Short mmCIF file of C-alpha atoms in Angstrom, two decimals:
data_model
loop_
_atom_site.label_atom_id
_atom_site.label_comp_id
_atom_site.label_asym_id
_atom_site.label_seq_id
_atom_site.Cartn_x
_atom_site.Cartn_y
_atom_site.Cartn_z
CA MET A 531 -24.56 -2.54 -18.19
CA ILE A 532 -22.50 0.15 -20.19
CA ASP A 533 -23.39 3.09 -17.21
CA ASP A 534 -20.47 0.77 -15.42
CA LEU A 535 -18.09 0.49 -17.23
CA TYR A 536 -18.04 4.33 -18.25
CA SER A 537 -18.82 5.57 -14.10
CA ALA A 538 -18.16 8.83 -13.13
CA GLN A 539 -14.89 7.97 -10.84
CA LEU A 540 -13.59 6.84 -13.88
CA LEU A 541 -14.57 9.67 -16.40
CA LYS A 542 -13.33 11.56 -13.64
CA LEU A 543 -9.53 9.63 -13.91
CA ALA A 544 -9.85 9.79 -17.98
CA ALA A 545 -9.66 13.96 -17.78
CA ASN A 546 -7.38 14.02 -15.65
CA LEU A 547 -3.70 11.86 -16.98
CA PRO A 548 -0.76 12.55 -14.59
CA ARG A 549 2.84 12.95 -15.74
CA SER A 550 1.53 14.01 -19.07
CA GLY A 551 4.08 14.68 -21.88
CA ARG A 552 7.76 13.47 -22.54
CA LEU A 553 11.56 13.45 -20.30
CA ALA A 554 14.10 15.44 -22.02
CA ALA A 555 16.25 13.16 -21.30
CA PRO A 556 14.80 9.70 -20.51
CA HIS A 557 16.76 6.13 -19.88
CA ALA A 558 14.35 4.43 -21.46
CA SER A 559 11.63 4.82 -23.84
CA VAL A 560 8.69 2.44 -25.20
CA GLU A 561 6.23 2.70 -27.46
CA LYS A 562 2.45 0.75 -27.60
CA VAL A 563 -0.49 0.86 -29.71
CA SER A 564 -3.64 -1.20 -30.34
CA LYS A 565 -4.14 -2.81 -33.19
CA LEU A 566 -7.28 -3.34 -32.80
CA CYS A 567 -8.71 -0.13 -32.31
CA GLY A 568 -5.21 2.50 -32.99
CA SER A 569 -4.41 3.64 -29.12
CA ARG A 570 -1.23 4.65 -28.81
CA VAL A 571 1.17 4.92 -25.20
CA VAL A 572 4.51 6.17 -25.54
CA VAL A 573 5.86 6.09 -21.78
CA ASP A 574 9.60 7.60 -20.97
CA VAL A 575 10.73 7.11 -17.51
CA VAL A 576 14.26 7.72 -15.26
CA VAL A 577 15.02 4.86 -13.07
CA GLU A 578 17.75 5.27 -10.01
CA GLY A 579 18.54 2.96 -7.59
CA GLY A 580 16.41 0.19 -9.32
CA ARG A 581 13.27 2.53 -9.02
CA VAL A 582 11.21 5.13 -10.78
CA ALA A 583 13.07 8.70 -10.20
CA ASP A 584 10.97 10.61 -13.56
CA PHE A 585 8.42 9.29 -15.18
CA ALA A 586 5.78 10.84 -18.07
CA GLN A 587 3.78 9.76 -21.01
CA GLU A 588 1.79 10.62 -24.26
CA VAL A 589 -1.15 8.42 -23.97
CA LYS A 590 -4.24 8.24 -27.30
CA ALA A 591 -6.44 6.15 -25.80
CA CYS A 592 -10.21 5.78 -24.86
CA ALA A 593 -11.76 6.94 -21.90
CA LEU A 594 -10.28 3.65 -20.64
CA GLY A 595 -7.01 3.17 -21.96
CA GLN A 596 -7.28 6.68 -20.26
CA ALA A 597 -8.40 5.99 -17.05
CA ALA A 598 -5.30 3.83 -16.68
CA ALA A 599 -3.26 5.73 -16.99
CA SER A 600 -4.03 8.28 -14.74
CA VAL A 601 -3.64 5.74 -11.70
CA LEU A 602 -0.08 4.42 -12.99
CA GLY A 603 0.97 8.09 -13.64
CA ALA A 604 -0.67 8.90 -10.46
CA HIS A 605 1.75 6.34 -8.40
CA VAL A 606 4.15 5.29 -10.19
CA LEU A 607 7.25 7.09 -9.27
CA GLY A 608 9.56 4.98 -6.48
CA ALA A 609 7.97 1.83 -8.18
CA THR A 610 10.43 -0.62 -9.53
CA ALA A 611 10.06 -2.92 -12.14
CA GLU A 612 9.09 -5.58 -10.66
CA GLU A 613 6.11 -4.30 -8.84
CA LEU A 614 5.47 -2.82 -12.01
CA GLU A 615 5.47 -5.49 -13.71
CA LEU A 616 3.07 -7.64 -11.26
CA ALA A 617 0.68 -5.10 -11.58
CA ARG A 618 0.61 -5.26 -14.94
CA ASP A 619 -0.10 -8.99 -14.73
CA GLN A 620 -2.66 -8.77 -11.88
CA PHE A 621 -3.82 -6.34 -13.95
CA ARG A 622 -4.41 -8.92 -16.87
CA ALA A 623 -5.03 -11.94 -14.88
CA MET A 624 -8.61 -9.27 -13.18
CA LEU A 625 -8.98 -8.33 -16.63
CA LYS A 626 -9.17 -11.70 -18.38
CA GLU A 627 -9.26 -14.12 -15.77
CA GLY A 628 -11.70 -12.76 -13.49
CA ALA A 629 -8.73 -12.35 -10.73
CA SER A 630 -8.69 -9.99 -7.46
CA ALA A 631 -7.48 -6.40 -8.72
CA PRO A 632 -3.91 -5.28 -8.13
CA ASP A 633 -2.70 -4.05 -4.47
CA GLY A 634 -0.84 -1.98 -3.18
CA ARG A 635 -0.41 1.30 -5.55
CA PHE A 636 -1.63 0.71 -7.98
CA SER A 637 -5.16 -0.84 -6.29
CA ASP A 638 -7.21 2.21 -7.80
CA LEU A 639 -7.30 -0.68 -11.13
CA SER A 640 -10.11 -1.89 -9.33
CA MET A 641 -12.35 -0.02 -10.85
CA LEU A 642 -11.91 -1.31 -14.45
CA ALA A 643 -12.78 -4.35 -13.71
CA PRO A 644 -16.33 -4.28 -15.12
CA VAL A 645 -13.90 -4.07 -18.33
CA LYS A 646 -13.74 -7.63 -18.01
CA ASP A 647 -16.87 -8.12 -20.37
CA TYR A 648 -15.77 -6.02 -23.46
CA PRO A 649 -12.53 -8.39 -24.30
CA ALA A 650 -12.28 -5.49 -27.32
CA ARG A 651 -11.05 -3.33 -24.82
CA HIS A 652 -8.43 -5.15 -23.29
CA ALA A 653 -5.41 -4.49 -25.15
CA SER A 654 -5.34 -1.01 -24.80
CA THR A 655 -6.61 -1.01 -21.68
CA LEU A 656 -3.95 -2.39 -20.40
CA LEU A 657 -1.08 -0.57 -22.69
CA ALA A 658 0.32 2.00 -19.99
CA PHE A 659 1.32 -0.79 -17.64
CA GLU A 660 3.38 -2.67 -21.12
CA ALA A 661 5.09 0.26 -21.74
CA ALA A 662 5.69 1.79 -18.40
CA ALA A 663 6.35 -2.39 -17.46
CA GLU A 664 8.90 -2.76 -20.73
CA ALA A 665 10.19 1.18 -20.29
CA VAL A 666 11.30 0.43 -15.94
CA ARG A 667 12.75 -3.37 -16.88
CA THR A 668 15.34 -1.91 -19.50
CA ALA A 669 16.31 1.24 -17.49
CA ALA A 670 16.64 -0.61 -15.25
CA ALA A 671 19.34 -3.09 -17.58
CA ARG A 672 20.90 -0.06 -19.12
CA THR A 673 21.26 1.60 -15.83
CA SER A 674 22.58 -1.14 -12.85
CA PRO A 675 26.18 -1.80 -12.53
CA ALA A 676 26.13 -5.12 -14.25
CA GLY A 677 24.10 -3.87 -17.05
CA ALA A 678 26.19 -0.51 -17.93
CA ALA A 679 28.62 -0.52 -20.58
#
């Protein structure tokens, strides 16, 4: 069963983390930490026209958290806050309820479906998507005409 969890494809994703690092001038930054295991994700975003124009992430997590962050980093440019929130919610439902994997640009999260059998790993696996959804929502509010000061 552990081989299903740590497949070669998942380990390859975890080893190749797109958009790693920090942005010099983000519109928003969010840090999320798993209290259970200490995994930590910091996400920086720039949002233009309601879409992610630039993105960086600093990830200190297990292979599962890194794999999820890898999927995020590979497909986040151009995403809206709504897309990220939907992906986060679908991802959470996949892990906690056995629902279908997210569709669309984040469908690669389907390879993390076996994590549903390891509830202690859910929080760290979800961190990057939780941080990104919050950061993009915050940045979009700050950069929209209604949210501009």
